[in-house]
Coordinates of C-alpha atoms (C1' of nucleotides) in Angstrom, one line a residue:
Chain A
X65 CA 99.6 18.5 124.1
X66 CA 100.7 22.2 124.7
X67 CA 102.1 23.8 128.0
X68 CA 102.2 27.6 126.1
X69 CA 100.7 29.5 128.3
X70 CA 99.8 31.7 125.5
X71 CA 102.8 34.9 126.1
X72 CA 106.3 35.2 124.1
X73 CA 109.6 37.0 126.6
X74 CA 109.8 39.4 123.3
X75 CA 105.9 40.3 123.0
X76 CA 104.3 40.2 125.7
X77 CA 100.9 42.2 124.2
X78 CA 100.8 39.3 121.8
X79 CA 98.5 35.5 122.7
X80 CA 99.0 32.6 120.8
X81 CA 97.0 29.7 121.4
X82 CA 96.0 30.4 125.0
X83 CA 93.3 33.3 125.7
X84 CA 92.5 32.3 129.2
X85 CA 93.7 34.4 132.6
X86 CA 96.8 36.9 131.8
X87 CA 95.6 36.3 128.3
X88 CA 93.0 38.6 128.7
X89 CA 95.5 41.7 129.1
X90 CA 97.3 40.9 125.4
X91 CA 96.3 43.7 122.4
X92 CA 96.2 40.8 119.5
X93 CA 95.5 37.2 119.5
X94 CA 96.5 34.6 117.2
X95 CA 95.5 30.9 116.5
X96 CA 98.2 28.0 114.7
X97 CA 94.9 25.3 114.1
X98 CA 91.8 24.5 115.5
X99 CA 93.0 21.3 117.8
X100 CA 91.0 22.2 121.6
X101 CA 94.6 21.7 123.4
X102 CA 95.3 25.2 121.0
X103 CA 91.7 27.3 122.0
X104 CA 91.9 27.1 125.4
X105 CA 89.4 30.5 126.4
X106 CA 88.7 30.4 122.8
X107 CA 85.2 30.4 123.4
X108 CA 85.3 31.5 127.0
X109 CA 82.5 34.6 127.4
X110 CA 85.5 36.9 128.6
X111 CA 87.2 36.4 126.1
X112 CA 84.3 37.4 124.0
X113 CA 84.0 40.4 125.6
X114 CA 87.8 41.7 126.0
X115 CA 87.3 41.6 121.9
X116 CA 83.9 44.2 122.3
X117 CA 85.1 45.7 124.4
X118 CA 87.6 47.2 121.9
X119 CA 88.3 47.9 118.3
X120 CA 91.1 46.9 117.1
X121 CA 91.6 43.9 119.1
X122 CA 91.9 41.0 116.6
X123 CA 91.4 37.5 116.8
X124 CA 94.4 36.2 113.3
X125 CA 94.1 32.8 112.1
X126 CA 94.5 32.0 109.0
X127 CA 91.5 31.4 106.5
X128 CA 91.5 27.4 106.7
X129 CA 91.4 27.6 110.3
X130 CA 89.3 30.6 110.1
X131 CA 86.6 28.1 107.5
X132 CA 87.3 25.0 110.1
X133 CA 86.4 27.3 113.1
X134 CA 83.3 29.1 112.0
X135 CA 81.6 25.5 111.7
X136 CA 81.0 25.6 115.3
X137 CA 78.2 27.7 116.4
X138 CA 80.2 28.4 120.2
X139 CA 82.5 30.8 117.8
X140 CA 80.5 32.1 115.9
X141 CA 80.9 34.9 117.8
X142 CA 83.9 35.3 117.3
X143 CA 83.5 36.3 113.8
X144 CA 83.8 40.1 113.3
X145 CA 87.0 39.7 115.6
X146 CA 88.9 37.3 112.8
X147 CA 91.1 38.8 110.4
X148 CA 92.7 35.7 108.5
X149 CA 96.2 36.1 107.6
X150 CA 98.0 34.4 103.8
X151 CA 100.5 32.3 104.7
X152 CA 103.7 33.3 103.5
X153 CA 102.8 36.9 103.0
X154 CA 103.9 38.8 105.4
X155 CA 102.1 41.3 107.4
X156 CA 102.3 44.2 109.3
X157 CA 100.6 45.2 112.0
X158 CA 99.7 47.8 114.8
X159 CA 98.8 46.8 118.0
X160 CA 96.9 49.1 120.5
X161 CA 96.6 49.5 123.9
X162 CA 93.5 50.3 124.1
X163 CA 94.0 51.5 128.1
X164 CA 97.3 53.5 127.4
X165 CA 97.0 53.9 123.8
X166 CA 100.8 52.6 123.4
X167 CA 101.2 51.2 119.5
X168 CA 103.3 48.7 118.2
X169 CA 104.0 47.5 114.8
X170 CA 105.8 44.3 113.8
X171 CA 105.8 42.5 110.6
X172 CA 104.1 38.8 111.1
X173 CA 104.3 36.0 108.1
X174 CA 102.6 32.2 108.5
X175 CA 103.7 30.3 107.8
X176 CA 102.3 26.4 106.5
X177 CA 103.3 23.8 109.4
X178 CA 102.1 20.4 108.4
X179 CA 100.5 19.0 111.2
X180 CA 97.0 20.0 110.0
X181 CA 94.1 22.0 107.7
X182 CA 94.9 25.8 109.1
X183 CA 97.8 25.3 111.0
X184 CA 100.5 27.3 110.8
X185 CA 104.1 29.0 111.9
X186 CA 103.6 32.2 113.2
X187 CA 106.8 34.5 112.5
X188 CA 107.1 38.0 114.6
X189 CA 108.9 40.8 113.6
X190 CA 109.9 43.6 115.7
X191 CA 111.8 46.1 118.0
X192 CA 112.4 42.2 120.8
X193 CA 113.8 41.1 117.8
X194 CA 112.7 38.0 114.4
X195 CA 111.1 35.3 116.9
X196 CA 109.4 32.3 115.5
X197 CA 106.0 30.1 117.3
X198 CA 105.8 27.1 115.7
X199 CA 102.8 25.5 117.3
X200 CA 102.2 21.7 116.2
X201 CA 104.2 20.8 112.6
X202 CA 105.0 18.3 111.0
X203 CA 107.5 19.0 108.6
X204 CA 110.2 16.8 106.9
X205 CA 114.3 16.7 107.1
X206 CA 115.1 19.4 105.0
X207 CA 111.8 21.9 105.2
X208 CA 113.6 24.3 106.9
X209 CA 115.7 25.6 104.4
X210 CA 112.7 25.8 101.5
X211 CA 110.7 28.8 103.8
X212 CA 111.5 32.4 102.0
X213 CA 110.5 34.2 105.0
X214 CA 113.3 32.8 107.2
X215 CA 115.7 33.7 104.8
X216 CA 117.2 37.1 103.7
X217 CA 119.5 38.1 101.4
X218 CA 120.3 34.5 100.7
X219 CA 120.7 33.3 103.7
X220 CA 118.8 32.5 107.5
X221 CA 118.2 34.7 109.2
X222 CA 119.0 35.5 112.2
X223 CA 116.4 34.0 114.8
X224 CA 116.0 35.7 118.7
X225 CA 113.2 33.0 120.3
X226 CA 111.9 30.1 118.3
X227 CA 108.8 28.3 120.2
X228 CA 108.9 25.0 119.1
X229 CA 106.3 21.7 119.3
X230 CA 108.5 19.1 121.3
X231 CA 105.1 16.5 120.9
X232 CA 108.7 13.5 120.4
X233 CA 111.5 14.6 121.7
X234 CA 111.8 11.5 122.4
X235 CA 115.0 9.2 121.4
X236 CA 112.7 6.5 120.6
X237 CA 110.7 8.7 118.3
X238 CA 114.0 9.1 116.3
X239 CA 112.5 7.8 113.4
X240 CA 108.5 8.4 111.4
X241 CA 108.2 6.8 107.9
X242 CA 107.3 9.3 106.6
X243 CA 103.2 10.8 104.9
X244 CA 103.4 9.4 102.1
X245 CA 104.7 6.4 103.2
X246 CA 102.7 5.6 105.7
X247 CA 100.8 6.7 103.0
X248 CA 101.1 4.5 100.9
X249 CA 101.0 1.3 103.3
X250 CA 98.0 1.9 104.3
X251 CA 97.0 2.2 100.7
X252 CA 98.2 -1.3 100.4
X253 CA 95.9 -2.8 103.2
X254 CA 92.7 -1.3 102.7
X255 CA 93.3 -2.4 98.7
X256 CA 93.6 -6.1 100.1
X257 CA 90.6 -5.6 101.9
X258 CA 88.3 -4.1 100.4
X259 CA 89.2 -6.1 96.5
X260 CA 87.3 -9.1 98.0
X261 CA 84.1 -7.5 97.5
X262 CA 81.8 -5.1 98.1
X263 CA 81.0 -5.9 101.2
X264 CA 84.4 -5.6 102.5
X265 CA 84.7 -2.4 104.1
X266 CA 87.4 -1.0 107.1
X267 CA 87.3 1.1 108.7
X268 CA 89.6 4.0 110.1
X269 CA 90.1 4.5 113.2
X270 CA 90.6 8.3 114.0
X271 CA 91.2 10.2 117.6
X272 CA 91.9 13.9 116.5
X273 CA 88.9 16.0 114.7
X274 CA 91.5 17.1 111.9
X275 CA 95.1 16.0 111.1
X276 CA 93.5 12.7 108.7
X277 CA 91.8 14.6 105.7
X278 CA 95.3 13.3 103.3
X279 CA 94.7 10.0 104.1
X280 CA 91.4 10.9 102.6
X281 CA 91.9 12.4 99.6
X282 CA 94.4 10.4 99.0
X283 CA 92.4 7.0 99.4
X284 CA 90.2 8.6 97.3
X285 CA 92.3 9.1 94.6
X286 CA 92.9 5.6 94.6
X287 CA 90.1 4.0 95.0
X288 CA 88.1 6.7 93.1
X289 CA 85.7 6.2 96.4
X290 CA 84.6 8.8 98.8
X291 CA 85.4 8.5 102.4
X292 CA 82.2 8.0 105.0
X293 CA 82.5 11.1 106.9
X294 CA 79.8 12.3 109.8
X295 CA 79.3 15.7 108.3
X296 CA 81.5 16.3 105.7
X297 CA 80.0 19.4 105.2
X298 CA 82.3 21.0 108.0
X299 CA 84.9 21.6 104.8
X300 CA 82.8 22.8 102.7
X301 CA 85.0 26.0 102.2
X302 CA 88.4 23.6 101.6
X303 CA 87.4 21.5 98.6
X304 CA 90.0 19.8 98.4
X305 CA 89.2 18.2 101.2
X306 CA 85.1 17.6 101.0
X307 CA 84.6 16.7 97.4
X308 CA 86.3 13.0 99.1
X309 CA 84.0 12.6 101.5
X310 CA 80.5 12.0 101.6
X311 CA 78.2 11.7 104.1
X312 CA 76.5 8.8 102.1
X313 CA 77.6 5.2 103.9
X314 CA 76.1 3.4 100.9
X315 CA 78.4 5.0 98.2
X316 CA 81.9 3.9 99.8
X317 CA 83.9 0.8 101.6
X318 CA 86.0 3.5 103.9
X319 CA 84.7 4.7 106.4
X320 CA 86.7 7.4 109.3
X321 CA 83.1 7.4 110.4
X322 CA 82.4 8.3 113.9
X323 CA 80.5 7.2 117.2
X324 CA 77.8 10.0 118.7
X325 CA 77.0 7.8 121.2
X326 CA 79.2 6.7 123.9
X327 CA 77.6 3.3 125.1
X328 CA 76.0 2.5 121.8
X329 CA 78.7 0.4 120.6
X330 CA 77.6 -2.7 120.5
X331 CA 78.2 -6.3 118.1
X332 CA 75.5 -5.3 116.6
X333 CA 77.2 -2.6 114.7
X334 CA 80.7 -3.2 113.6
X335 CA 81.3 0.8 111.8
X336 CA 79.4 3.5 113.6
X337 CA 77.2 4.8 110.8
X338 CA 75.4 1.4 111.3
X339 CA 75.5 0.7 108.1
X340 CA 74.3 -2.9 106.5
X341 CA 74.9 -4.0 102.6
X342 CA 71.8 -5.4 100.6
X343 CA 70.7 -9.3 101.6
X344 CA 72.3 -11.9 101.4
X345 CA 75.3 -10.2 102.1
X346 CA 76.9 -9.4 105.3
X347 CA 79.7 -7.0 106.2
X348 CA 82.9 -8.0 107.0
X349 CA 85.0 -5.2 108.1
X350 CA 88.4 -4.4 108.3
X351 CA 89.8 -1.5 111.6
X352 CA 92.7 1.2 111.1
X353 CA 94.2 2.8 113.5
X354 CA 95.9 5.2 112.0
X355 CA 98.5 5.9 114.9
X356 CA 102.0 6.9 115.5
X357 CA 104.9 4.1 115.9
X358 CA 108.0 5.1 117.5
X359 CA 110.4 3.2 115.0
X360 CA 113.4 2.6 117.2
X361 CA 111.1 1.1 119.2
X362 CA 109.1 -0.7 118.2
X363 CA 109.5 -1.7 114.2
X364 CA 112.0 -2.2 111.5
X365 CA 111.9 1.0 109.4
X366 CA 108.9 -1.6 106.4
X367 CA 107.1 -2.5 109.2
X368 CA 104.5 0.7 109.1
X369 CA 101.6 -1.3 109.3
X370 CA 101.5 -3.8 112.3
X371 CA 98.6 -6.3 112.9
X372 CA 97.0 -5.9 115.7
X373 CA 94.5 -8.7 115.8
X374 CA 92.9 -10.6 112.2
X375 CA 90.6 -7.4 111.5
X376 CA 92.4 -4.8 113.5
X377 CA 95.5 -2.4 112.2
X378 CA 97.6 0.0 113.2
X379 CA 98.9 2.0 110.7
X380 CA 101.6 4.7 112.1
X381 CA 100.4 7.4 111.1
X382 CA 102.0 10.7 112.5
X383 CA 100.8 14.4 112.7
X384 CA 103.9 15.8 114.8
X385 CA 107.7 15.9 113.6
X386 CA 109.9 12.8 114.7
X387 CA 112.7 13.4 116.6
X388 CA 115.1 14.2 114.6
X389 CA 112.7 16.5 111.9
X390 CA 112.6 18.6 114.7
X391 CA 116.4 17.8 114.8
X392 CA 116.6 19.1 111.5
X393 CA 114.5 21.6 112.1
X394 CA 116.3 23.7 115.5
X395 CA 119.5 23.4 113.5
X396 CA 118.4 24.5 110.9
X397 CA 116.6 27.7 112.5
X398 CA 119.8 28.0 115.2
X399 CA 117.7 30.5 117.3
X400 CA 119.6 32.5 120.3
X401 CA 116.8 30.8 123.0
X402 CA 114.6 28.4 122.1
X403 CA 111.0 27.2 124.4
X404 CA 109.9 23.3 124.0
X405 CA 106.0 24.0 123.9
X406 CA 105.2 20.9 124.7
X407 CA 106.2 17.5 128.0
X408 CA 107.2 15.3 125.7
X409 CA 106.1 11.8 127.1
X410 CA 107.7 10.7 129.8
X411 CA 109.7 14.1 129.7
X412 CA 108.8 17.0 132.1
X413 CA 109.0 20.9 129.5
X414 CA 112.2 20.8 131.1
X415 CA 113.7 18.3 129.5
X416 CA 112.7 18.8 126.5
X417 CA 114.3 22.3 126.8
X418 CA 117.6 20.5 127.8
X419 CA 116.9 18.4 124.7
X420 CA 116.5 21.2 122.5
X421 CA 119.2 23.2 124.4
X422 CA 121.8 20.1 123.5
X423 CA 120.9 19.7 119.9
X424 CA 120.4 23.0 118.9
X425 CA 124.9 23.1 119.8
X426 CA 125.4 19.2 117.7
X427 CA 123.4 20.4 114.7
X428 CA 124.9 24.4 114.8
X429 CA 127.5 23.5 112.6
X430 CA 126.5 21.3 110.2
X431 CA 122.5 23.8 108.8
X432 CA 126.2 26.2 107.7
X433 CA 126.1 24.1 104.5
X434 CA 123.0 24.3 103.8
X435 CA 121.0 27.0 101.7
X436 CA 118.2 28.3 101.1
X437 CA 116.8 26.6 97.9
X438 CA 112.6 27.3 97.1
X439 CA 110.4 24.6 96.9
X440 CA 110.6 22.7 93.1
X441 CA 108.0 24.6 91.2
X442 CA 110.1 23.5 88.9
X443 CA 109.1 19.6 89.1
X444 CA 105.5 20.5 91.1
X445 CA 104.4 21.6 87.9
X446 CA 105.1 18.4 86.0
X447 CA 103.8 16.0 88.6
X448 CA 100.6 18.4 88.1
X449 CA 100.2 18.0 84.6
X450 CA 101.6 14.0 84.4
X451 CA 98.5 14.4 87.2
X452 CA 96.0 16.5 84.6
X453 CA 97.0 13.4 81.9
X454 CA 95.9 10.7 84.3
X455 CA 92.6 12.5 84.6
X456 CA 93.1 13.0 89.0
X457 CA 91.8 15.5 90.7
X458 CA 94.0 17.9 92.2
X459 CA 96.8 17.7 94.4
X460 CA 96.0 19.4 97.7
X461 CA 99.1 21.0 97.2
X462 CA 98.0 23.7 94.3
X463 CA 95.4 24.5 96.3
X464 CA 91.8 25.5 95.4
X465 CA 91.1 28.9 94.2
X466 CA 89.6 29.9 97.6
X467 CA 92.8 29.3 99.9
X468 CA 96.3 29.4 99.4
X469 CA 97.7 25.9 100.1
X470 CA 98.2 25.2 103.9
X471 CA 97.6 21.5 104.2
X472 CA 100.4 19.6 104.1
X473 CA 104.4 19.6 102.7
X474 CA 105.7 16.4 101.7
X475 CA 109.1 15.0 101.9
X476 CA 108.3 14.5 98.4
X477 CA 107.6 18.5 97.1
X478 CA 111.3 18.8 99.5
X479 CA 114.1 19.8 95.9
X480 CA 116.6 16.8 96.4
X481 CA 120.3 17.7 97.2
X482 CA 119.3 20.0 100.5
X483 CA 123.0 19.1 101.9
X484 CA 126.0 16.5 101.9
X485 CA 124.9 16.5 106.4
X486 CA 121.4 15.5 106.2
X487 CA 121.8 13.1 103.9
X488 CA 124.7 12.0 106.8
X489 CA 122.1 12.4 109.2
X490 CA 119.5 10.8 107.3
X491 CA 121.1 7.6 106.7
X492 CA 122.6 7.5 110.4
X493 CA 119.1 8.1 111.7
X494 CA 118.4 4.7 109.1
X495 CA 121.1 2.8 111.3
X496 CA 120.8 3.1 114.3
X497 CA 116.9 2.4 113.9
X498 CA 118.0 -0.5 112.4
X499 CA 120.1 -1.8 115.2
X500 CA 117.7 -1.0 117.7
X501 CA 115.0 -2.4 116.0
X502 CA 117.0 -5.9 115.3
X503 CA 118.0 -5.9 119.0
X504 CA 114.1 -4.4 120.0
X505 CA 113.3 -7.7 118.0
X506 CA 115.9 -10.3 119.7
X507 CA 113.5 -8.8 122.8
X508 CA 110.3 -9.1 122.0
X509 CA 110.0 -11.5 119.3
X510 CA 106.6 -11.0 117.0
Chain B
dG809 C1' 75.1 25.1 141.1
dC810 C1' 79.8 26.3 138.6
dG811 C1' 84.5 26.0 136.3
dA812 C1' 88.6 24.4 137.3
dT813 C1' 91.2 19.4 136.9
dC814 C1' 91.3 14.8 137.2
dA815 C1' 90.6 9.7 135.7
dG816 C1' 89.0 7.2 132.1
dC817 C1' 87.9 5.4 127.7
dT818 C1' 87.7 5.7 122.5
Chain C
dC1105 C1' 101.2 3.6 123.1
dA1106 C1' 101.6 7.4 123.2
dC1107 C1' 99.2 12.6 117.7
dA1108 C1' 93.0 14.5 120.5
dG1109 C1' 89.1 15.2 123.0
dC1110 C1' 84.1 13.7 125.2
dT1111 C1' 82.5 12.5 129.1
dG1112 C1' 80.7 12.5 134.2
dA1113 C1' 83.4 12.2 138.6
dT1114 C1' 85.5 14.8 142.3
dC1115 C1' 86.5 19.7 144.7
dG1116 C1' 86.4 24.1 145.7
dC1117 C1' 84.6 28.2 145.6

DNA sequence: GCGATCAGCT
DNA sequence: CACAGCTGATCGC
């Protein structure tokens, strides 16, 4: 959960992901994604009147974030003040203090953050230096080298400050399996259950409102079966997701619907949507809870699925970067100063910042070996062509007609041969994981 | 009576 | 076990 107060020390007149208190004095506002903990004050009367009282003050976000935001009625009044920015497209902004008439020009670029649909990082460039605010992010090792706008003349830009998501900056979360590996494990688990018969259904026990869409898309593609959710219409403006969802519980064996009333989950209804198959069949439900397993603490690398009880499994899934991914990212960006946005579980913000500083120092020497490599466009085109031949829907990262691609960065998209130092680093991680998990299994036999 | 904060639950 | 968010209780004004 974000602890970021809203303002960066370099550009005090901007507020990001906080819209209360002193932030109301800012000249421009930025929203990285549509999770509640980044929207504090966004629906308050104070923020709305702040926008209304000014001619030029705007709320900037990605197109998808705007679309998701406006599906909730409490944010509808913000619509006239929202300005969307295109990902990977530097935009020149002139922000104004309407009290004094003072102006400030700067360049802002949205970089995809891979956290949830619409999530972005903000890169600001201006007289106070280049600063990067990551919001929440899940980026595979090697991602930083692939952001064009983190580079200039083939070299990484000098970053004055980095404000970074440190949710999993704890030694226990050194390694978290990739999105693809977690998804493959989920697909295999789902396959083993729903293939038993049409009355065998899977319930995906999803906590957050946004962030699991990648799983929905991949399940839909693999099983040619839409995922049942309470309200698909919130994704109306994001076709890649919308087309994978249904509001009809009888149409699918995969459910991600949620209970609306708190105390109404009785034994009588194994599914939140209360769907019952036609007689004589009785519903057979397997619950699957996507959750972040800490691989250095709880499991071996192959242990992406964990059986909780006969009909309940946990599948590893994370929409925040692991310790290793954070280390890789900050080691590549090499900011002059670094700030933690999140107090990791069991740590304070200060401890996270101390850890970050240690990391930037220790990784710096290696990262100079890495040079900018764009996303492997040829590989992507080939993959898209292959899929087209197979009659599958387009992959998410090709984007829709309406929006540029900002859903997820996947490990398999990254160009191969990033750098010797990173490969070395990875194998080191795997070795550590193996050792620690063996140690762990000795202590806690399953 | 209101918002802010917290405990508890999912 | 850990990713977000709701609800209801409690506190201070």
